[in-house]
mmCIF file of C-alpha atoms and ligand atoms in Angstrom:
data_model
loop_
_atom_site.group_PDB
_atom_site.id
_atom_site.type_symbol
_atom_site.label_atom_id
_atom_site.label_comp_id
_atom_site.label_asym_id
_atom_site.label_seq_id
_atom_site.Cartn_x
_atom_site.Cartn_y
_atom_site.Cartn_z
ATOM 1 C CA MET A 1 23.292 -11.801 34.262
ATOM 2 C CA LEU A 2 22.303 -8.424 33.575
ATOM 3 C CA ASN A 3 24.715 -6.115 35.442
ATOM 4 C CA ALA A 4 22.334 -3.600 37.281
ATOM 5 C CA ALA A 5 25.082 -1.064 37.683
ATOM 6 C CA LEU A 6 25.345 -0.777 33.913
ATOM 7 C CA ILE A 7 21.701 -0.437 32.961
ATOM 8 C CA THR A 8 19.557 1.551 35.535
ATOM 9 C CA PRO A 9 15.744 2.480 35.160
ATOM 10 C CA GLU A 10 16.941 6.005 34.101
ATOM 11 C CA THR A 11 19.164 4.436 31.281
ATOM 12 C CA ALA A 12 17.007 1.425 30.274
ATOM 13 C CA ARG A 13 15.375 3.773 27.602
ATOM 14 C CA LEU A 14 18.583 4.090 25.701
ATOM 15 C CA TYR A 15 18.644 0.466 24.757
ATOM 16 C CA GLY A 16 14.884 -0.147 24.174
ATOM 17 C CA LEU A 17 14.126 -1.814 27.585
ATOM 18 C CA ALA A 18 11.717 0.805 28.841
ATOM 19 C CA SER A 19 8.374 2.090 27.047
ATOM 20 C CA HIS A 20 6.423 3.212 30.084
ATOM 21 C CA ALA A 21 7.227 6.870 29.478
ATOM 22 C CA LEU A 22 6.267 6.836 25.932
ATOM 23 C CA VAL A 23 2.910 7.932 24.352
ATOM 24 C CA GLU A 24 0.794 6.626 21.648
ATOM 25 C CA VAL A 25 0.599 8.734 18.318
ATOM 26 C CA LEU A 26 -2.940 9.643 17.362
ATOM 27 C CA SER A 27 -3.880 10.109 13.626
ATOM 28 C CA PRO A 28 -4.339 13.708 12.801
ATOM 29 C CA ASN A 29 -7.890 13.663 11.254
ATOM 30 C CA ALA A 30 -9.834 11.038 13.223
ATOM 31 C CA GLY A 31 -7.587 11.070 16.515
ATOM 32 C CA GLN A 32 -7.421 7.459 16.397
ATOM 33 C CA ALA A 33 -4.640 5.438 18.097
ATOM 34 C CA THR A 34 -2.085 4.412 15.482
ATOM 35 C CA GLY A 35 -0.232 1.812 17.717
ATOM 36 C CA PHE A 36 3.093 3.830 17.193
ATOM 37 C CA LEU A 37 4.872 4.955 20.497
ATOM 38 C CA LEU A 38 7.042 8.213 20.866
ATOM 39 C CA GLU A 39 8.759 9.984 23.541
ATOM 40 C CA PRO A 40 6.098 12.843 24.608
ATOM 41 C CA HIS A 41 7.926 15.867 23.348
ATOM 42 C CA THR A 42 8.669 14.084 20.155
ATOM 43 C CA ALA A 43 4.983 13.156 19.715
ATOM 44 C CA ILE A 44 3.838 16.754 20.283
ATOM 45 C CA ALA A 45 6.406 18.297 17.787
ATOM 46 C CA PHE A 46 5.500 15.573 15.283
ATOM 47 C CA GLY A 47 1.728 16.321 15.643
ATOM 48 C CA ALA A 48 2.377 20.127 14.944
ATOM 49 C CA MET A 49 4.655 19.180 11.993
ATOM 50 C CA ALA A 50 2.161 16.819 10.372
ATOM 51 C CA GLU A 51 -0.598 19.449 10.782
ATOM 52 C CA LYS A 52 1.451 21.982 8.897
ATOM 53 C CA ALA A 53 2.453 19.448 6.152
ATOM 54 C CA ALA A 54 -1.219 18.665 5.759
ATOM 55 C CA LYS A 55 -1.742 22.327 4.954
ATOM 56 C CA ASP A 56 0.783 21.880 2.209
ATOM 57 C CA GLY A 57 -0.868 18.726 0.673
ATOM 58 C CA ILE A 58 1.346 16.244 2.227
ATOM 59 C CA GLN A 59 0.089 13.492 4.641
ATOM 60 C CA LEU A 60 2.988 12.910 6.869
ATOM 61 C CA ALA A 61 2.771 9.634 8.285
ATOM 62 C CA ILE A 62 4.775 7.183 10.413
ATOM 63 C CA CYS A 63 5.891 3.719 9.407
ATOM 64 C CA SER A 64 8.279 3.018 12.333
ATOM 65 C CA ALA A 65 8.477 4.952 15.691
ATOM 66 C CA TYR A 66 9.608 3.242 18.888
ATOM 67 C CA ARG A 67 11.053 -0.193 18.712
ATOM 68 C CA PRO A 68 11.877 -2.352 21.588
ATOM 69 C CA PHE A 69 15.140 -4.153 21.939
ATOM 70 C CA ASP A 70 13.362 -7.655 21.447
ATOM 71 C CA ARG A 71 12.011 -6.432 18.090
ATOM 72 C CA GLN A 72 15.493 -5.200 16.948
ATOM 73 C CA LEU A 73 16.792 -8.649 18.091
ATOM 74 C CA ALA A 74 14.342 -10.395 16.053
ATOM 75 C CA ILE A 75 15.212 -8.381 12.917
ATOM 76 C CA TRP A 76 18.860 -9.125 13.433
ATOM 77 C CA ASN A 77 18.606 -12.867 14.087
ATOM 78 C CA ALA A 78 16.170 -13.116 10.959
ATOM 79 C CA LYS A 79 18.914 -11.409 8.790
ATOM 80 C CA ALA A 80 21.793 -13.386 10.504
ATOM 81 C CA SER A 81 20.097 -16.679 9.811
ATOM 82 C CA GLY A 82 18.989 -15.987 6.288
ATOM 83 C CA LYS A 83 15.306 -15.750 7.127
ATOM 84 C CA ARG A 84 15.143 -12.280 6.005
ATOM 85 C CA ALA A 85 16.879 -10.716 3.025
ATOM 86 C CA VAL A 86 20.302 -8.987 3.686
ATOM 87 C CA LEU A 87 20.867 -6.067 1.185
ATOM 88 C CA ASP A 88 24.199 -4.601 -0.189
ATOM 89 C CA GLU A 89 24.852 -0.892 -0.360
ATOM 90 C CA ASN A 90 22.886 -0.897 -3.625
ATOM 91 C CA GLU A 91 19.729 -2.470 -1.931
ATOM 92 C CA GLN A 92 20.337 -5.890 -3.737
ATOM 93 C CA ALA A 93 19.717 -9.048 -1.827
ATOM 94 C CA VAL A 94 23.022 -10.904 -1.067
ATOM 95 C CA ASP A 95 23.533 -14.579 -0.748
ATOM 96 C CA ILE A 96 25.027 -14.878 2.776
ATOM 97 C CA GLU A 97 26.069 -18.546 2.321
ATOM 98 C CA GLY A 98 29.898 -18.829 2.836
ATOM 99 C CA LEU A 99 30.363 -15.195 4.303
ATOM 100 C CA THR A 100 32.521 -14.858 7.438
ATOM 101 C CA ASP A 101 30.903 -13.669 10.658
ATOM 102 C CA ASN A 102 32.499 -10.330 10.259
ATOM 103 C CA GLU A 103 31.599 -10.033 6.466
ATOM 104 C CA LEU A 104 27.781 -10.763 7.466
ATOM 105 C CA ILE A 105 27.893 -8.311 10.461
ATOM 106 C CA ASP A 106 29.043 -5.581 8.180
ATOM 107 C CA LEU A 107 26.320 -6.333 5.756
ATOM 108 C CA ILE A 108 23.549 -6.509 8.184
ATOM 109 C CA LEU A 109 24.712 -3.229 9.807
ATOM 110 C CA LEU A 110 24.314 -1.422 6.420
ATOM 111 C CA TRP A 111 20.590 -1.393 6.817
ATOM 112 C CA SER A 112 19.897 -2.568 10.344
ATOM 113 C CA ALA A 113 21.211 -1.355 13.782
ATOM 114 C CA LEU A 114 22.566 -3.863 16.406
ATOM 115 C CA PRO A 115 19.915 -4.883 18.987
ATOM 116 C CA GLY A 116 20.306 -2.124 21.856
ATOM 117 C CA ALA A 117 21.868 0.249 19.518
ATOM 118 C CA SER A 118 18.942 1.720 17.366
ATOM 119 C CA ARG A 119 17.922 5.285 17.581
ATOM 120 C CA HIS A 120 14.379 3.834 17.399
ATOM 121 C CA HIS A 121 14.853 2.548 20.889
ATOM 122 C CA TRP A 122 14.829 6.098 22.257
ATOM 123 C CA GLY A 123 11.182 7.159 21.061
ATOM 124 C CA THR A 124 12.887 10.235 19.331
ATOM 125 C CA ASP A 125 13.263 8.848 15.901
ATOM 126 C CA ILE A 126 10.526 8.161 13.278
ATOM 127 C CA ASP A 127 10.593 6.800 9.739
ATOM 128 C CA VAL A 128 8.037 8.667 7.826
ATOM 129 C CA PHE A 129 6.351 8.487 4.348
ATOM 130 C CA ASP A 130 3.651 10.384 2.433
ATOM 131 C CA ALA A 131 0.409 8.349 2.875
ATOM 132 C CA LYS A 132 -1.326 10.356 0.116
ATOM 133 C CA GLN A 133 1.346 9.099 -2.470
ATOM 134 C CA VAL A 134 2.042 5.467 -1.459
ATOM 135 C CA ALA A 135 0.445 2.856 0.573
ATOM 136 C CA ILE A 136 2.451 1.636 3.647
ATOM 137 C CA SER A 137 2.264 -1.978 2.387
ATOM 138 C CA ASP A 138 4.074 -0.901 -0.918
ATOM 139 C CA LEU A 139 6.750 1.108 0.834
ATOM 140 C CA ARG A 140 10.236 -0.399 0.553
ATOM 141 C CA LEU A 141 12.236 2.295 2.396
ATOM 142 C CA VAL A 142 14.807 2.702 -0.235
ATOM 143 C CA GLU A 143 16.537 6.043 -1.431
ATOM 144 C CA ALA A 144 14.737 6.028 -4.774
ATOM 145 C CA GLU A 145 11.307 6.635 -3.186
ATOM 146 C CA TYR A 146 12.476 9.670 -1.525
ATOM 147 C CA SER A 147 14.273 11.387 -4.506
ATOM 148 C CA HIS A 148 13.456 12.538 -8.070
ATOM 149 C CA GLN A 149 9.883 11.195 -9.112
ATOM 150 C CA GLY A 150 9.648 8.975 -6.092
ATOM 151 C CA PRO A 151 6.332 8.905 -4.218
ATOM 152 C CA CYS A 152 7.885 10.605 -1.113
ATOM 153 C CA ALA A 153 10.094 12.979 -3.031
ATOM 154 C CA LYS A 154 7.774 15.840 -2.390
ATOM 155 C CA LEU A 155 7.506 14.964 1.334
ATOM 156 C CA HIS A 156 11.495 14.806 1.567
ATOM 157 C CA HIS A 157 11.835 18.129 -0.050
ATOM 158 C CA TRP A 158 9.286 19.502 2.352
ATOM 159 C CA LEU A 159 10.981 18.053 5.542
ATOM 160 C CA VAL A 160 14.317 19.372 4.328
ATOM 161 C CA THR A 161 12.805 22.801 4.265
ATOM 162 C CA HIS A 162 10.541 22.710 7.255
ATOM 163 C CA ALA A 163 11.632 20.102 9.721
ATOM 164 C CA GLU A 164 14.152 22.063 11.638
ATOM 165 C CA ALA A 165 11.497 24.541 12.726
ATOM 166 C CA PHE A 166 9.862 21.644 14.475
ATOM 167 C CA GLY A 167 12.850 20.240 16.075
ATOM 168 C CA PHE A 168 13.517 17.334 13.543
ATOM 169 C CA TYR A 169 16.617 16.620 11.328
ATOM 170 C CA PHE A 170 18.101 13.737 9.378
ATOM 171 C CA PRO A 171 20.759 11.896 11.480
ATOM 172 C CA PHE A 172 21.783 9.441 8.518
ATOM 173 C CA GLN A 173 23.345 11.396 5.761
ATOM 174 C CA ARG A 174 25.825 10.435 3.062
ATOM 175 C CA GLY A 175 29.360 10.942 4.310
ATOM 176 C CA LYS A 176 28.124 12.244 7.846
ATOM 177 C CA SER A 177 26.816 9.012 9.421
ATOM 178 C CA GLY A 178 28.270 5.499 9.742
ATOM 179 C CA VAL A 179 24.781 4.174 8.932
ATOM 180 C CA SER A 180 23.765 4.425 5.308
ATOM 181 C CA PRO A 181 21.753 7.608 4.149
ATOM 182 C CA GLU A 182 18.080 7.260 5.277
ATOM 183 C CA PRO A 183 15.968 10.103 3.948
ATOM 184 C CA TRP A 184 13.030 8.560 5.626
ATOM 185 C CA HIS A 185 14.549 8.740 9.136
ATOM 186 C CA ILE A 186 13.976 11.809 11.072
ATOM 187 C CA SER A 187 15.074 12.618 14.761
ATOM 188 C CA TYR A 188 13.789 15.047 17.344
ATOM 189 C CA PHE A 189 17.002 16.564 18.342
ATOM 190 C CA PRO A 190 15.951 18.630 21.456
ATOM 191 C CA VAL A 191 15.738 15.129 23.148
ATOM 192 C CA SER A 192 17.975 12.707 21.056
ATOM 193 C CA GLN A 193 20.948 14.974 21.452
ATOM 194 C CA THR A 194 20.851 14.769 25.295
ATOM 195 C CA LEU A 195 20.410 10.932 24.940
ATOM 196 C CA LEU A 196 23.311 10.230 22.687
ATOM 197 C CA PRO A 197 26.115 11.322 25.276
ATOM 198 C CA GLN A 198 24.632 8.795 27.871
ATOM 199 C CA PHE A 199 24.904 5.901 25.516
ATOM 200 C CA ASP A 200 27.466 3.403 27.223
ATOM 201 C CA HIS A 201 28.988 0.601 25.100
ATOM 202 C CA LEU A 202 29.721 -1.444 28.338
ATOM 203 C CA ALA A 203 25.880 -1.468 29.231
ATOM 204 C CA LEU A 204 25.308 -2.542 25.637
ATOM 205 C CA ALA A 205 28.053 -5.174 25.724
ATOM 206 C CA ASN A 206 26.331 -6.579 28.996
ATOM 207 C CA LEU A 207 22.989 -6.517 27.314
ATOM 208 C CA ILE A 208 24.149 -8.379 24.219
ATOM 209 C CA GLU A 209 26.024 -10.840 26.170
ATOM 210 C CA ASN A 210 22.896 -11.813 28.121
ATOM 211 C CA SER A 211 20.704 -12.016 24.898
ATOM 212 C CA ASP A 212 20.185 -14.747 22.492
ATOM 213 C CA MET A 213 21.594 -12.590 19.582
ATOM 214 C CA LEU A 214 23.221 -14.411 16.696
ATOM 215 C CA LEU A 215 26.747 -13.516 15.862
ATOM 216 C CA LYS A 216 27.235 -12.005 19.340
ATOM 217 C CA GLY A 217 30.826 -13.356 19.951
ATOM 218 C CA ALA A 218 32.093 -11.750 16.779
ATOM 219 C CA VAL A 219 30.105 -8.558 17.646
ATOM 220 C CA LEU A 220 31.283 -8.204 21.059
ATOM 221 C CA ALA A 221 34.889 -8.726 19.898
ATOM 222 C CA ARG A 222 34.597 -5.357 17.996
ATOM 223 C CA LEU A 223 31.890 -3.584 19.977
ATOM 224 C CA ASP A 224 33.854 -0.384 20.809
ATOM 225 C CA THR A 225 34.441 0.152 16.813
ATOM 226 C CA LEU A 226 30.958 -0.682 15.925
ATOM 227 C CA VAL A 227 29.374 1.671 18.348
ATOM 228 C CA ASP A 228 31.800 4.512 17.348
ATOM 229 C CA LYS A 229 30.782 4.155 13.810
ATOM 230 C CA TYR A 230 27.047 3.142 13.892
ATOM 231 C CA VAL A 231 26.030 5.130 17.085
ATOM 232 C CA ARG A 232 28.463 8.012 17.711
ATOM 233 C CA GLN A 233 29.147 8.902 13.954
ATOM 234 C CA ILE A 234 26.016 10.922 13.158
ATOM 235 C CA ALA A 235 25.112 13.983 11.351
ATOM 236 C CA THR A 236 24.368 17.039 13.488
ATOM 237 C CA PRO A 237 21.447 19.275 13.259
ATOM 238 C CA LYS A 238 23.950 21.857 11.693
ATOM 239 C CA ASP A 239 24.357 19.382 8.775
ATOM 240 C CA HIS A 240 21.527 20.633 6.527
ATOM 241 C CA LEU A 241 20.402 18.735 3.489
ATOM 242 C CA GLN A 242 19.978 20.967 0.329
ATOM 243 C CA PRO A 243 16.307 21.223 -0.843
HETATM 244 ZN ZN1 ZN B 301 14.615 4.539 10.932
#
């Protein structure tokens, strides 16, 4: 059973179990609902940033915002069961046949968070792209799209220069975070930095134990280490990327 002492109504948001306090993001031009949910302060700051980006010829758009626990669980289980491709550090698909549980866990964690341990659960973190340069259906979310001549290179350069003024930064940076570098993933630090210290690996253990997550025995056996690496080891707002 879920241990109510470990996850309260106040802390449920940390693990993707509460969306009631979130707001839906509206598209900048027509003001239409986009279906993406964010924490209210993050939504306001993002709207202001998107408006400024538009003036500079960039259509700052969202491809992923709030993600509930169940959605992250579905992604995890699809990868753990071979229904969805598992990529190595060079973004190449791996044959998972014959891997040990721990080898498979390490591979999945290169590009996907543990259910309950994704920053997308918080409503403060967003994956972005330049909708003027690439259609969401063509987007692969790989580093090459955000560097050199990639369709989102200009957007990335713009964010490196301007995001901080709006409260956003890149939490997943090479050499700084346990998670692989994600030049598309930004975080609203005035709120996200207040959430991280509240993250409790015992609450996460309880949640995973009571879920139908694949590989959960092997994950629970090393959960402390996984949380240290993939949740707590993170770039800080002071770790500026160079334009
Ligand atoms: Zn992301």
